[in-house]
């Protein structure tokens, strides 16, 4: 993440812009500018060498007008309270766009999971779960995976929560769980799959033939890998990909399966056979049809936006483009499928997982994928219609649509007392 850009300021700026289009009452604007609740927790952990280290964690609950707060938990050395607050606001918009009955939440711990043992990570995770256990719950706030967390951490959180809150199993308190604990088929691939569905719909609007399309992917983690695979299945050719250790390029095309295998074996996409090593800037500014930022925030900024050559930017990461960059891309007629739409497949299948847990019934992968397709295609078309109606870029359109849905719910509920 670029150190100088505060994601919460970006989120507030986006809210302000959308508020103008909606002629939003200043009271509602103020409510939405502040998360409903933010908890900071101090987490002592016994490290493997016998020492005690104290970590800091957060959980931000932005808004629950439409349903329980929902959103992931990230482990990263760069986590800040403002980042978590911004991400929780984006979750509120994301759930509203997907039209699923949730508000927005987000959690994070300042830590470096790549340099922690499994035991240390488990003790940290359980302590965090315990410390937030009074504000999360199946009907209040349902966490999920995010950057550098996954099924393993979700299982520990479910177990800790279940033990401290009545000692009976409560799978519906968290999503993104492993299958044997009530996880949903299709959840692991959901963010990438949802993104590929939005790319398919955008390609129709932009008259892009997927068989002629080339793709550059920044961030070859879970979302980046599945998104690449699925756009490749639609006919596109992936020509560049990166991770935190390097970026590779081959104009003739890179087999996604082979690159996934290479990364599994070596820990990185770097030195993939037959490819040329390139810089992160070269990857973002690649002459390609579709750019998929799937890493962290603030990657496309006012300093590089003018060099972006893709026709379509599909945001798998949260917050990869700054508002200044958005304006430049829009002027250059580059369509951005904003994060809160493009990566909404993850939380949508989290919703399906939660429904399955509450009903103690399980769906086939085909059913999950079909429902996801229907849901996210409708979300894309809703945002696209708003973009045409207001003559604004897709991000502003997504925000306008989402904020309108949230404010509608808040007005109907009223302000109490
Ligand atoms: N962390 C993911 C996101 O940013 C998933 C959230 C969820 O499934 O609740 O959308």
Short mmCIF file of C-alpha atoms and ligand atoms in Angstrom, two decimals:
data_model
loop_
_atom_site.label_atom_id
_atom_site.label_comp_id
_atom_site.label_asym_id
_atom_site.label_seq_id
_atom_site.Cartn_x
_atom_site.Cartn_y
_atom_site.Cartn_z
CA UNK A 1 0.00 0.00 0.00
CA UNK A 2 1.19 3.50 -0.74
CA UNK A 3 1.92 4.96 2.72
CA UNK A 4 0.80 8.49 1.94
CA UNK A 5 -2.79 7.74 0.92
CA UNK A 6 -5.24 7.17 3.76
CA UNK A 7 -7.96 4.71 2.60
CA UNK A 8 -10.52 6.19 4.99
CA UNK A 9 -10.05 9.62 3.39
CA UNK A 10 -10.56 7.96 0.00
CA UNK A 11 -13.75 6.30 1.27
CA UNK A 12 -15.04 9.62 2.67
CA UNK A 13 -14.33 11.37 -0.62
CA UNK A 14 -16.25 8.69 -2.51
CA UNK A 15 -19.16 9.06 -0.07
CA UNK A 16 -19.15 12.83 -0.51
CA UNK A 17 -19.27 12.55 -4.30
CA UNK A 18 -22.14 10.05 -4.22
CA UNK A 19 -23.98 12.18 -1.66
CA UNK A 20 -24.02 15.08 -4.15
CA UNK A 21 -25.64 12.97 -6.85
CA UNK A 22 -28.22 11.73 -4.37
CA UNK A 23 -28.80 15.13 -2.80
CA UNK A 24 -28.27 13.30 0.48
CA UNK A 25 -29.50 14.86 3.71
CA UNK A 26 -26.46 16.00 5.73
CA UNK A 27 -27.60 14.02 8.80
CA UNK A 28 -27.57 10.74 6.89
CA UNK A 29 -24.29 11.73 5.31
CA UNK A 30 -22.80 12.20 8.79
CA UNK A 31 -24.13 8.85 10.00
CA UNK A 32 -22.55 7.09 7.02
CA UNK A 33 -19.24 8.95 7.38
CA UNK A 34 -18.68 7.30 10.77
CA UNK A 35 -18.67 3.58 11.53
CA UNK A 36 -21.33 2.61 14.06
CA UNK A 37 -18.70 1.01 16.29
CA UNK A 38 -14.94 0.43 16.17
CA UNK A 39 -13.25 -1.83 18.69
CA UNK A 40 -9.49 -1.81 19.26
CA UNK A 41 -8.07 -4.82 21.09
CA UNK A 42 -4.69 -5.55 22.60
CA UNK A 43 -3.63 -9.16 22.09
CA UNK A 44 -0.88 -10.74 24.20
CA UNK A 45 0.49 -13.89 22.59
CA UNK A 46 3.00 -16.42 23.89
CA UNK A 47 5.56 -16.78 21.10
CA UNK A 48 7.39 -20.03 20.36
CA UNK A 49 10.61 -18.73 21.96
CA UNK A 50 8.81 -18.20 25.28
CA UNK A 51 8.54 -14.41 25.00
CA UNK A 52 5.25 -12.50 25.10
CA UNK A 53 4.34 -10.21 22.21
CA UNK A 54 1.42 -7.84 22.25
CA UNK A 55 -0.39 -7.34 18.94
CA UNK A 56 -3.11 -4.80 18.12
CA UNK A 57 -6.34 -5.74 16.37
CA UNK A 58 -9.47 -3.94 15.23
CA UNK A 59 -13.08 -4.68 14.29
CA UNK A 60 -15.06 -1.92 12.62
CA UNK A 61 -18.84 -2.21 12.22
CA UNK A 62 -19.79 0.45 9.73
CA UNK A 63 -23.54 0.06 9.27
CA UNK A 64 -26.23 -2.54 9.96
CA UNK A 65 -29.34 -0.87 8.57
CA UNK A 66 -29.93 -3.68 6.04
CA UNK A 67 -28.75 -6.59 8.19
CA UNK A 68 -25.86 -7.84 10.34
CA UNK A 69 -22.41 -6.40 9.68
CA UNK A 70 -20.38 -8.60 7.35
CA UNK A 71 -16.78 -8.58 6.26
CA UNK A 72 -13.39 -10.19 6.47
CA UNK A 73 -10.46 -10.10 8.85
CA UNK A 74 -7.01 -9.32 7.46
CA UNK A 75 -3.58 -10.07 8.86
CA UNK A 76 -0.96 -7.68 7.54
CA UNK A 77 1.86 -5.52 8.93
CA UNK A 78 0.33 -2.48 7.19
CA UNK A 79 -3.11 -2.72 8.86
CA UNK A 80 -4.29 0.58 10.39
CA UNK A 81 -7.50 1.59 12.11
CA UNK A 82 -8.33 3.88 9.18
CA UNK A 83 -7.79 1.09 6.68
CA UNK A 84 -10.19 -1.17 8.61
CA UNK A 85 -12.76 1.65 8.87
CA UNK A 86 -12.56 2.27 5.11
CA UNK A 87 -12.86 -1.41 4.31
CA UNK A 88 -15.91 -1.72 6.59
CA UNK A 89 -17.59 1.16 4.75
CA UNK A 90 -16.84 -0.49 1.40
CA UNK A 91 -18.41 -3.70 2.74
CA UNK A 92 -21.64 -1.80 3.47
CA UNK A 93 -21.75 -0.63 -0.16
CA UNK A 94 -20.68 -4.05 -1.47
CA UNK A 95 -23.49 -5.90 0.33
CA UNK A 96 -26.02 -3.28 -0.77
CA UNK A 97 -24.94 -3.60 -4.43
CA UNK A 98 -25.12 -7.39 -4.24
CA UNK A 99 -28.53 -6.85 -2.61
CA UNK A 100 -27.82 -9.31 0.19
CA UNK A 101 -29.25 -8.57 3.66
CA UNK A 102 -26.08 -7.41 5.36
CA UNK A 103 -24.35 -4.25 6.45
CA UNK A 104 -20.60 -3.74 6.47
CA UNK A 105 -17.83 -4.72 8.87
CA UNK A 106 -14.11 -5.41 8.72
CA UNK A 107 -11.39 -6.60 11.05
CA UNK A 108 -7.64 -6.61 11.04
CA UNK A 109 -4.60 -7.44 13.10
CA UNK A 110 -1.25 -5.69 12.68
CA UNK A 111 1.03 -8.70 12.26
CA UNK A 112 3.27 -10.42 9.76
CA UNK A 113 1.73 -13.88 9.30
CA UNK A 114 4.47 -14.90 6.85
CA UNK A 115 6.92 -14.80 9.75
CA UNK A 116 4.78 -16.52 12.36
CA UNK A 117 4.50 -20.23 13.10
CA UNK A 118 1.15 -22.06 12.89
CA UNK A 119 1.05 -22.21 16.69
CA UNK A 120 1.66 -18.48 17.08
CA UNK A 121 -0.97 -17.71 14.43
CA UNK A 122 -3.48 -19.96 16.20
CA UNK A 123 -2.88 -18.35 19.61
CA UNK A 124 -3.16 -14.86 18.08
CA UNK A 125 -6.34 -15.79 16.21
CA UNK A 126 -8.03 -17.34 19.25
CA UNK A 127 -7.15 -14.38 21.46
CA UNK A 128 -8.56 -11.98 18.84
CA UNK A 129 -11.72 -14.10 18.47
CA UNK A 130 -12.18 -14.06 22.24
CA UNK A 131 -11.63 -10.30 22.44
CA UNK A 132 -14.23 -9.52 19.74
CA UNK A 133 -16.64 -12.28 20.80
CA UNK A 134 -18.99 -9.84 22.53
CA UNK A 135 -19.59 -7.78 19.40
CA UNK A 136 -19.71 -10.49 16.72
CA UNK A 137 -22.44 -13.12 16.38
CA UNK A 138 -24.58 -14.97 13.81
CA UNK A 139 -27.18 -12.17 13.81
CA UNK A 140 -24.95 -9.18 14.57
CA UNK A 141 -21.59 -9.36 12.81
CA UNK A 142 -20.30 -12.27 10.75
CA UNK A 143 -16.56 -12.21 9.92
CA UNK A 144 -14.86 -13.96 6.98
CA UNK A 145 -11.41 -14.33 5.40
CA UNK A 146 -9.52 -11.43 3.87
CA UNK A 147 -5.84 -10.72 3.08
CA UNK A 148 -3.65 -13.55 4.52
CA UNK A 149 -6.46 -15.32 6.36
CA UNK A 150 -8.38 -18.39 5.21
CA UNK A 151 -10.21 -21.52 6.27
CA UNK A 152 -7.71 -22.38 9.00
CA UNK A 153 -8.23 -19.09 10.85
CA UNK A 154 -12.01 -19.23 10.30
CA UNK A 155 -12.10 -22.69 11.92
CA UNK A 156 -10.22 -21.42 15.01
CA UNK A 157 -12.52 -18.40 15.29
CA UNK A 158 -15.63 -20.58 14.98
CA UNK A 159 -14.28 -22.96 17.62
CA UNK A 160 -13.29 -20.21 20.05
CA UNK A 161 -16.59 -18.36 19.63
CA UNK A 162 -18.61 -21.57 19.98
CA UNK A 163 -16.79 -22.50 23.21
CA UNK A 164 -17.04 -19.11 24.90
CA UNK A 165 -20.62 -18.45 23.80
CA UNK A 166 -22.49 -21.44 25.21
CA UNK A 167 -20.18 -24.28 24.20
CA UNK A 168 -22.27 -25.50 21.27
CA UNK A 169 -21.22 -25.40 17.66
CA UNK A 170 -22.24 -22.20 15.89
CA UNK A 171 -21.00 -22.35 12.29
CA UNK A 172 -23.14 -19.38 11.26
CA UNK A 173 -20.93 -16.95 13.22
CA UNK A 174 -18.31 -16.92 10.47
CA UNK A 175 -18.03 -17.74 6.76
CA UNK A 176 -15.20 -19.01 4.58
CA UNK A 177 -14.93 -22.12 6.77
CA UNK A 178 -13.45 -25.41 5.61
CA UNK A 179 -16.08 -27.77 4.15
CA UNK A 180 -16.17 -30.24 7.08
CA UNK A 181 -17.11 -27.38 9.43
CA UNK A 182 -20.03 -26.11 7.35
CA UNK A 183 -18.18 -24.23 4.63
CA UNK A 184 -19.91 -23.86 1.27
CA UNK A 185 -18.90 -25.50 -1.95
CA UNK A 186 -17.70 -22.79 -4.30
CA UNK A 187 -16.74 -20.29 -1.54
CA UNK A 188 -13.01 -20.59 -2.14
CA UNK A 189 -13.35 -19.70 -5.83
CA UNK A 190 -16.23 -17.24 -5.33
CA UNK A 191 -14.35 -13.93 -5.51
CA UNK A 192 -12.56 -14.91 -8.71
CA UNK A 193 -15.68 -16.49 -10.19
CA UNK A 194 -17.83 -13.45 -9.44
CA UNK A 195 -15.16 -11.23 -10.97
CA UNK A 196 -15.12 -13.33 -14.14
CA UNK A 197 -18.92 -13.01 -14.42
CA UNK A 198 -18.66 -9.20 -14.18
CA UNK A 199 -15.89 -9.22 -16.83
CA UNK A 200 -18.13 -11.31 -19.11
CA UNK A 201 -20.96 -8.76 -18.74
CA UNK A 202 -18.66 -5.74 -19.18
CA UNK A 203 -17.13 -7.32 -22.29
CA UNK A 204 -20.63 -7.52 -23.83
CA UNK A 205 -21.22 -3.80 -23.14
CA UNK A 206 -17.79 -2.80 -24.47
CA UNK A 207 -17.96 -5.18 -27.46
CA UNK A 208 -14.80 -6.97 -26.39
CA UNK A 209 -14.42 -10.42 -27.89
CA UNK A 210 -12.95 -12.47 -25.03
CA UNK A 211 -11.06 -14.64 -27.55
CA UNK A 212 -9.05 -11.57 -28.61
CA UNK A 213 -8.60 -10.27 -25.05
CA UNK A 214 -5.29 -10.21 -23.17
CA UNK A 215 -5.09 -9.99 -19.40
CA UNK A 216 -2.58 -8.66 -16.87
CA UNK A 217 -3.07 -9.69 -13.23
CA UNK A 218 -1.49 -7.88 -10.29
CA UNK A 219 -1.53 -10.26 -7.32
CA UNK A 220 -1.62 -14.00 -7.91
CA UNK A 221 -3.25 -14.99 -4.62
CA UNK A 222 -6.60 -16.71 -4.20
CA UNK A 223 -8.78 -14.16 -6.04
CA UNK A 224 -6.16 -13.43 -8.71
CA UNK A 225 -5.60 -17.11 -9.51
CA UNK A 226 -9.28 -18.06 -9.85
CA UNK A 227 -10.14 -14.86 -11.74
CA UNK A 228 -7.28 -15.56 -14.20
CA UNK A 229 -8.34 -19.16 -14.66
CA UNK A 230 -11.97 -18.26 -15.29
CA UNK A 231 -11.31 -15.43 -17.75
CA UNK A 232 -8.92 -17.78 -19.53
CA UNK A 233 -11.82 -20.28 -19.70
CA UNK A 234 -13.86 -17.52 -21.40
CA UNK A 235 -11.21 -17.42 -24.14
CA UNK A 236 -8.88 -14.66 -22.92
CA UNK A 237 -5.08 -14.96 -22.84
CA UNK A 238 -3.27 -14.12 -19.60
CA UNK A 239 0.01 -12.41 -20.56
CA UNK A 240 1.30 -11.07 -17.23
CA UNK A 241 0.98 -11.86 -13.53
CA UNK A 242 2.68 -10.81 -10.32
CA UNK A 243 2.91 -11.41 -6.61
CA UNK A 244 4.83 -9.75 -3.78
CA UNK A 245 8.05 -11.41 -4.95
CA UNK A 246 8.01 -10.61 -8.67
CA UNK A 247 6.14 -10.15 -11.96
CA UNK A 248 6.30 -12.22 -15.14
CA UNK A 249 5.30 -11.58 -18.75
CA UNK A 250 4.88 -13.61 -21.93
CA UNK A 251 3.15 -11.99 -24.92
CA UNK A 252 2.31 -15.45 -26.28
CA UNK A 253 0.34 -16.28 -23.16
CA UNK A 254 0.84 -17.90 -19.78
CA UNK A 255 -0.98 -21.09 -18.81
CA UNK A 256 -2.75 -20.27 -15.55
CA UNK A 257 -2.67 -23.89 -14.36
CA UNK A 258 1.07 -24.10 -14.99
CA UNK A 259 1.65 -20.79 -13.19
CA UNK A 260 -0.42 -21.90 -10.18
CA UNK A 261 1.66 -25.10 -10.03
CA UNK A 262 4.91 -23.12 -10.33
CA UNK A 263 3.81 -20.83 -7.48
CA UNK A 264 2.85 -23.83 -5.32
CA UNK A 265 6.26 -25.37 -5.88
CA UNK A 266 8.48 -22.28 -5.57
CA UNK A 267 6.38 -19.90 -3.46
CA UNK A 268 6.19 -17.24 -6.20
CA UNK A 269 5.32 -16.54 -9.84
CA UNK A 270 8.90 -15.25 -10.28
CA UNK A 271 11.14 -17.14 -12.77
CA UNK A 272 8.20 -18.90 -14.41
CA UNK A 273 9.75 -20.84 -17.33
CA UNK A 274 9.42 -19.09 -20.71
CA UNK A 275 8.50 -15.73 -19.17
CA UNK A 276 10.33 -12.44 -18.89
CA UNK A 277 10.67 -10.72 -15.53
CA UNK A 278 9.04 -7.25 -15.45
CA UNK A 279 8.43 -4.54 -12.85
CA UNK A 280 5.18 -3.85 -11.05
CA UNK A 281 4.77 -0.61 -13.04
CA UNK A 282 5.27 -2.43 -16.34
CA UNK A 283 2.62 -4.96 -15.30
CA UNK A 284 0.06 -2.27 -14.46
CA UNK A 285 0.85 -0.24 -17.58
CA UNK A 286 0.85 -3.32 -19.82
CA UNK A 287 -0.62 -3.07 -23.31
CA UNK A 288 -3.52 -5.45 -22.65
CA UNK A 289 -7.32 -5.57 -22.82
CA UNK A 290 -8.13 -6.33 -19.19
CA UNK A 291 -6.19 -5.34 -16.08
CA UNK A 292 -7.05 -7.15 -12.84
CA UNK A 293 -5.60 -5.49 -9.74
CA UNK A 294 -5.84 -8.28 -7.14
CA UNK A 295 -3.34 -7.10 -4.52
CA UNK A 296 -3.74 -4.19 -2.10
CA UNK A 297 -5.00 -0.59 -1.99
CA UNK A 298 -3.74 2.46 -3.90
CA UNK A 299 -2.05 0.79 -6.84
CA UNK A 300 -3.57 2.97 -9.57
CA UNK A 301 -3.02 6.58 -8.56
CA UNK A 302 -2.76 9.99 -10.23
CA UNK A 303 0.88 9.22 -10.99
CA UNK A 304 0.32 6.11 -13.15
CA UNK A 305 -3.37 6.25 -14.22
CA UNK A 306 -2.54 8.13 -17.43
CA UNK A 307 -0.28 5.24 -18.49
CA UNK A 308 -2.90 2.50 -18.09
CA UNK A 309 -3.60 0.98 -21.51
CA UNK A 310 -6.22 -1.66 -20.65
CA UNK A 311 -9.78 -1.08 -21.87
CA UNK A 312 -11.24 -2.63 -18.77
CA UNK A 313 -10.01 -2.64 -15.17
CA UNK A 314 -11.69 -5.28 -12.99
CA UNK A 315 -10.86 -4.76 -9.32
CA UNK A 316 -10.41 -7.99 -7.38
CA UNK A 317 -8.60 -6.09 -4.60
CA UNK A 318 -10.37 -3.63 -2.33
CA UNK A 319 -9.52 0.02 -3.00
CA UNK A 320 -6.79 -0.37 -5.66
CA UNK A 321 -7.71 2.88 -7.46
CA UNK A 322 -7.70 6.38 -5.95
CA UNK A 323 -10.47 8.93 -6.78
CA UNK A 324 -7.99 11.05 -8.78
CA UNK A 325 -7.05 8.00 -10.84
CA UNK A 326 -10.73 7.17 -11.37
CA UNK A 327 -11.26 10.53 -13.04
CA UNK A 328 -8.25 10.02 -15.33
CA UNK A 329 -9.39 6.50 -16.34
CA UNK A 330 -12.93 7.74 -17.01
CA UNK A 331 -11.61 10.56 -19.19
CA UNK A 332 -9.55 8.00 -21.12
CA UNK A 333 -12.69 5.88 -21.62
CA UNK A 334 -11.38 2.98 -19.59
CA UNK A 335 -14.17 1.18 -17.78
CA UNK A 336 -13.52 0.24 -14.16
CA UNK A 337 -15.61 -2.52 -12.62
CA UNK A 338 -15.28 -1.22 -9.06
CA UNK A 339 -14.17 -3.48 -6.20
CA UNK A 340 -17.54 -3.31 -4.46
CA UNK A 341 -19.08 -4.90 -7.56
CA UNK A 342 -16.23 -6.90 -9.09
CA UNK A 343 -15.19 -8.75 -5.93
CA UNK A 344 -18.69 -9.05 -4.45
CA UNK A 345 -18.78 -12.75 -5.37
CA UNK A 346 -16.90 -13.58 -2.17
CA UNK A 347 -19.39 -12.05 0.21
CA UNK A 348 -22.31 -13.28 -1.91
CA UNK A 349 -21.23 -16.90 -1.48
CA UNK A 350 -20.51 -16.11 2.19
CA UNK A 351 -24.19 -15.21 2.39
CA UNK A 352 -25.07 -18.56 0.77
CA UNK A 353 -22.82 -20.30 3.30
CA UNK A 354 -24.56 -18.53 6.20
CA UNK A 355 -28.00 -19.47 4.82
CA UNK A 356 -26.92 -23.11 4.52
CA UNK A 357 -25.56 -23.04 8.11
CA UNK A 358 -28.74 -21.49 9.52
CA UNK A 359 -30.88 -24.10 7.76
CA UNK A 360 -28.42 -26.95 8.38
CA UNK A 361 -28.79 -27.92 4.72
CA UNK A 362 -26.17 -28.00 1.99
CA UNK A 363 -26.27 -27.05 -1.68
CA UNK A 364 -24.43 -28.49 -4.66
CA UNK A 365 -21.57 -26.52 -6.21
CA UNK A 366 -23.67 -26.07 -9.33
CA UNK A 367 -26.47 -24.49 -7.33
CA UNK A 368 -24.03 -22.13 -5.57
CA UNK A 369 -22.40 -21.09 -8.87
CA UNK A 370 -25.72 -20.60 -10.66
CA UNK A 371 -27.09 -18.46 -7.85
CA UNK A 372 -23.86 -16.46 -7.81
CA UNK A 373 -24.07 -15.88 -11.56
CA UNK A 374 -27.68 -14.70 -11.31
CA UNK A 375 -26.96 -12.45 -8.34
CA UNK A 376 -23.80 -10.78 -9.60
CA UNK A 377 -25.09 -10.36 -13.16
CA UNK A 378 -28.08 -8.48 -11.76
CA UNK A 379 -25.73 -6.38 -9.60
CA UNK A 380 -23.61 -5.55 -12.66
CA UNK A 381 -26.66 -4.52 -14.67
CA UNK A 382 -28.02 -2.40 -11.78
CA UNK A 383 -24.70 -0.53 -11.54
CA UNK A 384 -24.44 -0.23 -15.33
CA UNK A 385 -27.95 1.27 -15.53
CA UNK A 386 -27.08 3.78 -12.79
CA UNK A 387 -23.87 4.67 -14.67
CA UNK A 388 -25.90 5.40 -17.79
CA UNK A 389 -28.71 7.18 -16.01
CA UNK A 390 -26.42 9.62 -14.16
CA UNK A 391 -23.71 9.65 -16.83
CA UNK A 392 -21.03 8.88 -14.22
CA UNK A 393 -18.26 6.29 -13.97
CA UNK A 394 -19.02 2.80 -12.69
CA UNK A 395 -17.57 3.40 -9.21
CA UNK A 396 -19.63 6.51 -8.62
CA UNK A 397 -22.62 4.59 -10.00
CA UNK A 398 -21.98 1.69 -7.59
CA UNK A 399 -21.71 4.07 -4.67
CA UNK A 400 -24.84 5.98 -5.65
CA UNK A 401 -26.83 2.76 -6.00
CA UNK A 402 -25.52 1.31 -2.74
CA UNK A 403 -25.87 4.45 -0.64
CA UNK A 404 -29.39 4.95 -1.89
CA UNK A 405 -30.32 1.40 -0.81
CA UNK A 406 -28.74 1.85 2.63
CA UNK A 407 -30.34 5.26 3.22
CA UNK A 408 -33.72 3.89 2.16
CA UNK A 409 -33.42 1.22 4.89
CA UNK A 410 -32.22 3.77 7.46
CA UNK A 411 -35.14 6.11 6.71
CA UNK A 412 -37.67 3.30 7.02
CA UNK A 413 -36.20 2.19 10.34
CA UNK A 414 -35.96 5.77 11.62
CA UNK A 415 -33.55 7.21 14.17
CA UNK A 416 -34.20 5.92 17.66
CA UNK A 417 -34.86 7.35 20.23
N1 LIG B 1 -13.06 -10.25 2.63
C1 LIG B 1 -13.95 -10.43 1.54
C2 LIG B 1 -14.37 -9.09 0.98
O1 LIG B 1 -13.67 -8.11 1.13
C3 LIG B 1 -15.12 -11.34 1.89
C4 LIG B 1 -16.04 -10.84 2.94
C5 LIG B 1 -17.10 -11.85 3.37
O2 LIG B 1 -17.20 -12.90 2.78
O3 LIG B 1 -17.80 -11.54 4.33
O4 LIG B 1 -15.35 -8.96 0.30
#
